[in-house]
Coordinates of C-alpha atoms and ligand atoms in Angstrom, one line a residue:
M1 CA -42.6 -8.1 -8.5
L2 CA -42.2 -7.8 -4.9
C3 CA -39.3 -5.1 -4.2
V4 CA -38.5 -5.3 -0.4
N5 CA -35.5 -1.9 -0.1
N6 CA -33.5 -1.4 3.0
L7 CA -36.0 -2.5 5.5
T8 CA -35.4 -2.0 9.1
K9 CA -37.5 -2.9 12.3
T10 CA -36.6 -1.6 15.2
Y11 CA -39.2 -2.5 18.3
N12 CA -39.8 -0.3 20.9
N13 CA -37.7 -2.6 23.4
K14 CA -35.0 -1.0 20.9
I15 CA -34.8 -4.5 19.8
V16 CA -33.4 -4.4 15.6
A17 CA -35.0 -7.2 14.5
I18 CA -34.3 -6.9 10.9
K19 CA -31.7 -4.4 9.2
N20 CA -31.2 -3.4 6.1
L21 CA -33.1 -6.0 4.4
S22 CA -33.5 -6.1 0.7
F23 CA -34.5 -8.2 -2.3
S24 CA -36.7 -8.9 -4.7
L25 CA -39.6 -11.6 -5.4
S26 CA -40.2 -12.4 -8.8
K27 CA -43.1 -13.9 -10.8
N28 CA -42.5 -17.5 -11.4
K29 CA -40.0 -17.9 -8.7
I30 CA -39.7 -19.3 -4.8
L31 CA -38.0 -17.2 -2.4
G32 CA -36.5 -19.3 0.7
L33 CA -36.8 -17.2 3.6
V34 CA -34.6 -18.9 6.8
G35 CA -33.0 -18.2 10.4
P36 CA -32.9 -19.2 13.5
N37 CA -35.5 -18.0 16.2
G38 CA -35.8 -14.7 16.8
S39 CA -33.7 -13.6 13.4
G40 CA -36.5 -11.9 11.9
K41 CA -38.5 -13.9 9.8
T42 CA -42.0 -12.6 11.2
T43 CA -41.0 -9.3 11.9
T44 CA -40.2 -9.7 7.9
I45 CA -43.4 -11.2 6.9
N46 CA -45.5 -8.5 9.3
S47 CA -44.0 -5.7 8.0
I48 CA -44.3 -7.0 4.3
L49 CA -48.0 -7.5 5.1
G50 CA -48.0 -4.3 6.8
T51 CA -49.3 -5.9 10.0
I52 CA -46.1 -3.7 11.3
K53 CA -44.7 -0.8 10.5
C54 CA -41.4 -0.7 9.5
S55 CA -38.9 1.8 10.7
S56 CA -37.5 2.5 7.7
G57 CA -37.3 1.3 4.2
S58 CA -39.7 0.5 1.5
I59 CA -42.5 -2.7 0.4
L60 CA -43.9 -2.2 -2.6
Y61 CA -45.8 -5.3 -5.0
E62 CA -45.3 -3.9 -8.6
D63 CA -46.0 0.3 -7.7
Y64 CA -48.3 -0.7 -4.8
K65 CA -47.4 0.3 -1.6
N66 CA -48.2 -2.8 1.2
D67 CA -51.1 -0.5 2.8
S68 CA -53.0 -0.2 -0.3
L69 CA -56.4 -2.3 -1.5
E70 CA -54.4 -3.3 -4.3
F71 CA -51.6 -5.1 -2.3
K72 CA -53.7 -6.7 -0.5
K73 CA -55.4 -8.4 -3.2
K74 CA -52.4 -9.4 -4.8
V75 CA -50.2 -10.9 -1.9
G76 CA -52.1 -13.5 -0.1
Y77 CA -50.9 -15.6 3.4
I78 CA -50.7 -18.2 5.3
P79 CA -49.5 -18.5 8.7
D80 CA -47.6 -20.6 10.7
D81 CA -50.5 -20.0 13.4
L82 CA -53.8 -22.1 12.6
I83 CA -55.6 -19.0 14.1
L84 CA -59.3 -20.1 12.4
P85 CA -63.1 -19.1 13.3
E86 CA -63.9 -22.9 15.4
S87 CA -67.4 -22.5 15.6
L88 CA -67.3 -21.8 11.4
T89 CA -67.6 -24.9 9.2
G90 CA -65.0 -25.6 6.5
R91 CA -67.0 -24.3 4.3
E92 CA -68.3 -21.3 6.1
Y93 CA -65.0 -20.0 6.6
I94 CA -63.9 -20.5 2.9
K95 CA -67.5 -18.8 1.7
F96 CA -66.2 -15.7 4.3
V97 CA -62.7 -16.0 3.3
L98 CA -64.0 -15.1 -0.6
S99 CA -66.9 -12.7 0.7
I100 CA -63.9 -10.4 2.2
Y101 CA -62.3 -10.7 -1.4
S102 CA -65.6 -10.2 -3.0
I103 CA -65.3 -13.3 -4.9
K104 CA -68.6 -15.3 -5.9
K105 CA -67.6 -18.4 -7.2
S106 CA -64.1 -19.5 -7.4
D107 CA -62.9 -22.5 -10.1
K108 CA -59.5 -23.2 -8.0
L109 CA -62.0 -24.2 -5.0
E110 CA -63.4 -27.4 -6.0
K111 CA -60.1 -28.7 -7.6
L112 CA -58.3 -27.8 -4.2
I113 CA -61.2 -29.4 -2.4
R114 CA -60.9 -32.6 -4.2
L115 CA -56.9 -32.2 -4.2
Y116 CA -56.8 -32.3 -0.4
N117 CA -59.7 -34.6 0.2
M118 CA -61.2 -32.3 2.2
Q119 CA -65.1 -32.9 0.6
D120 CA -66.0 -35.3 3.6
F121 CA -65.0 -32.5 6.0
L122 CA -66.3 -29.4 5.0
D123 CA -69.4 -29.2 7.0
I124 CA -67.9 -30.1 9.9
L125 CA -66.7 -27.3 12.4
I126 CA -63.3 -26.4 12.3
K127 CA -63.2 -26.9 16.1
E128 CA -63.4 -30.8 15.7
Y129 CA -60.6 -30.4 12.6
S130 CA -57.3 -32.1 13.1
H131 CA -54.3 -30.0 13.3
G132 CA -53.0 -31.1 9.6
M133 CA -57.0 -30.5 8.2
K134 CA -57.0 -27.1 9.4
K135 CA -53.7 -26.4 7.8
K136 CA -55.4 -28.0 4.8
I137 CA -58.2 -25.6 4.9
Q138 CA -55.5 -22.5 5.2
I139 CA -53.8 -23.5 2.0
I140 CA -56.9 -24.1 0.2
T141 CA -58.7 -20.9 0.9
A142 CA -55.0 -19.0 0.2
F143 CA -55.0 -20.6 -3.1
S144 CA -59.3 -20.5 -4.0
L145 CA -58.2 -16.9 -4.1
D146 CA -56.7 -14.6 -7.2
S147 CA -53.1 -13.5 -5.6
E148 CA -50.0 -13.5 -7.4
L149 CA -47.6 -13.8 -4.6
I150 CA -48.7 -16.0 -1.7
I151 CA -46.3 -16.1 1.1
V152 CA -46.0 -19.1 3.4
D153 CA -45.0 -19.6 6.7
E154 CA -44.2 -23.3 7.8
P155 CA -46.7 -24.2 5.6
F156 CA -46.1 -28.2 6.0
R157 CA -46.4 -28.5 9.5
G158 CA -48.7 -31.0 10.3
L159 CA -49.2 -32.4 7.0
D160 CA -48.9 -35.8 6.3
V161 CA -46.8 -37.3 3.6
E162 CA -49.7 -37.0 0.7
S163 CA -50.8 -33.6 1.7
M164 CA -46.8 -32.7 1.9
I165 CA -46.4 -34.0 -1.8
I166 CA -49.4 -32.4 -3.1
T167 CA -48.8 -28.8 -1.4
K168 CA -45.2 -28.6 -3.4
Q169 CA -46.7 -29.6 -6.6
L170 CA -49.0 -27.0 -5.5
F171 CA -46.4 -24.5 -5.3
R172 CA -44.4 -25.4 -8.3
G173 CA -48.0 -25.7 -10.7
F174 CA -48.7 -21.9 -8.5
T175 CA -45.2 -20.4 -9.8
E176 CA -46.1 -20.9 -13.4
S177 CA -48.0 -17.7 -13.3
G178 CA -47.5 -16.5 -9.7
S179 CA -44.6 -16.6 -6.7
I180 CA -44.0 -17.6 -3.4
L181 CA -42.6 -16.4 -0.3
L182 CA -41.8 -19.5 1.6
C183 CA -40.8 -19.6 4.9
S184 CA -39.6 -22.8 7.2
H185 CA -36.7 -24.3 9.2
D186 CA -37.1 -27.3 6.9
L187 CA -33.7 -26.4 4.8
H188 CA -34.0 -29.5 3.0
L189 CA -37.5 -28.6 1.9
I190 CA -36.1 -24.7 1.4
E191 CA -33.5 -26.3 -0.8
E192 CA -35.6 -28.2 -3.0
L193 CA -38.3 -25.8 -3.5
S194 CA -36.7 -22.2 -3.6
D195 CA -35.0 -20.8 -6.3
E196 CA -33.2 -18.4 -4.3
V197 CA -32.6 -18.1 -0.6
I198 CA -32.1 -15.7 2.2
M199 CA -30.2 -16.6 5.5
L200 CA -31.1 -14.2 8.5
Y201 CA -29.4 -13.9 11.8
K202 CA -29.8 -11.6 14.0
G203 CA -31.7 -9.3 12.0
D204 CA -29.1 -9.4 9.2
T205 CA -28.9 -11.3 5.9
V206 CA -25.9 -13.5 6.3
A207 CA -26.3 -15.1 3.1
K208 CA -28.2 -14.7 -0.2
G209 CA -28.6 -16.7 -3.4
S210 CA -29.4 -20.2 -4.8
S211 CA -28.7 -23.3 -3.4
D212 CA -26.2 -24.5 -5.5
F213 CA -24.7 -20.9 -5.2
L214 CA -24.6 -20.5 -1.3
K215 CA -23.3 -24.6 -1.1
D216 CA -20.7 -23.5 -3.6
K217 CA -19.8 -20.2 -1.8
F218 CA -19.3 -21.8 1.6
K219 CA -17.9 -25.4 0.2
C220 CA -21.3 -27.2 1.8
D221 CA -23.2 -30.0 0.6
D222 CA -26.1 -29.1 1.6
L223 CA -28.2 -25.8 3.1
E224 CA -28.0 -27.2 7.0
Q225 CA -24.3 -27.0 6.7
V226 CA -24.1 -23.7 5.1
F227 CA -26.8 -22.5 7.7
M228 CA -24.9 -23.7 10.4
N229 CA -21.9 -21.7 8.9
V230 CA -23.5 -18.6 8.8
S231 CA -25.3 -18.7 11.9
M232 CA -23.8 -20.1 14.1
G233 CA -19.5 -19.5 15.5
E234 CA -17.0 -22.5 15.6
E235 CA -16.6 -22.1 19.5
R236 CA -20.7 -22.9 19.6
K237 CA -20.1 -25.3 16.8
N238 CA -17.5 -27.5 19.0
E239 CA -19.7 -26.9 21.8
I240 CA -22.9 -29.0 20.4
G241 CA -20.0 -31.6 19.0
E242 CA -18.5 -32.2 22.4
I243 CA -22.0 -32.6 24.1
I244 CA -23.8 -35.0 21.3
S245 CA -20.3 -37.0 21.3
N246 CA -20.2 -37.4 24.8
F247 CA -24.1 -37.4 25.2
N248 CA -24.3 -41.5 26.3
N249 CA -21.0 -41.5 28.4
N250 CA -20.8 -41.2 32.3
A251 CA -18.0 -38.9 32.0
Ligands
ATP1 N1 -43.4 -7.7 19.0 C1 -42.3 -7.5 19.7 N2 -41.7 -6.6 20.5 C2 -40.2 -6.3 21.0 N3 -39.4 -7.2 20.1 C3 -40.0 -8.2 19.5 C4 -41.1 -8.2 19.2 N4 -42.0 -9.3 18.7 C5 -40.5 -9.9 17.9 N5 -39.4 -9.5 19.0 C6 -38.2 -9.8 18.8 O1 -37.8 -9.6 17.3 C7 -36.6 -10.7 17.3 C8 -37.2 -10.9 15.9 O2 -38.2 -11.6 16.3 P1 -38.8 -12.4 14.6 O3 -40.4 -12.9 15.8 O4 -39.3 -11.4 13.8 O5 -38.2 -13.9 14.6 P2 -38.6 -14.9 13.8 O6 -37.0 -15.0 12.9 O7 -39.5 -15.3 13.6 O8 -38.6 -16.2 15.1 P3 -38.8 -18.0 15.2 O9 -38.4 -18.6 14.2 O10 -38.3 -17.9 16.4 O11 -40.6 -17.3 14.8 C9 -36.3 -11.0 18.4 O12 -35.3 -10.7 19.1 C10 -38.0 -11.1 19.0 O13 -37.9 -11.2 20.0

């Protein structure tokens, strides 16, 4: 189980990017992390991964701190950015990452390659890949490792319809033994996949619970409406409504 307790991060410019965030993510669950631009999602992910130091709070996976080797073995990550070594082929890249984790042979790898239909592209340089192919290589690599929890940031961006369907099924299948922290601006996907959702706004946790709980609590039909409720004031909602309704008028 991942336990984040009172996570706070203040950057050097005094911006408090995340305030007292607490949650736990247990095995077999998908937790959706959402919020407008600048609400603290990346800060949260980077703090969990230990790539930035939090100002206060604690982050544990089981009993392991996030700077431990055990934590890094158990917690995987698929970033939103397509930062990949462009001068390697897909096969070389996967082999390189597996070697970092001392994995000589992954039974899952061949299945994942076939799942994403990437067998004919593995010996091509990554710089020649399309956006979606890069994303697929990131997903294939991450799911080839022995991680128990995978943090995924906008995993569907750039994927074609078939790959999106496959990825959703892969995520659900993965939770038979593991867990996923899913960060996305796509609230329909978040609602479809997540057991629990955390909504951030300017670093604060403004909503937390299952989609059904949140829809009930805020008397909304879907998570987009909940999001509008918790991350926009009435004034902003009215302003948007007014601009849209007058958009095609010359007035
Ligand atoms: N390295 C940094 N130094 C100073 N301030 C930062 C730094 N990184 C982020 N911030 C600030 O922290 C706040 C949260 O940023 P963060 O990147 O975590 O948001 P986010 O929810 O991931 O946004 P987005 O949806 O745009 O990716 C913002 O106000 C941002 O300007």
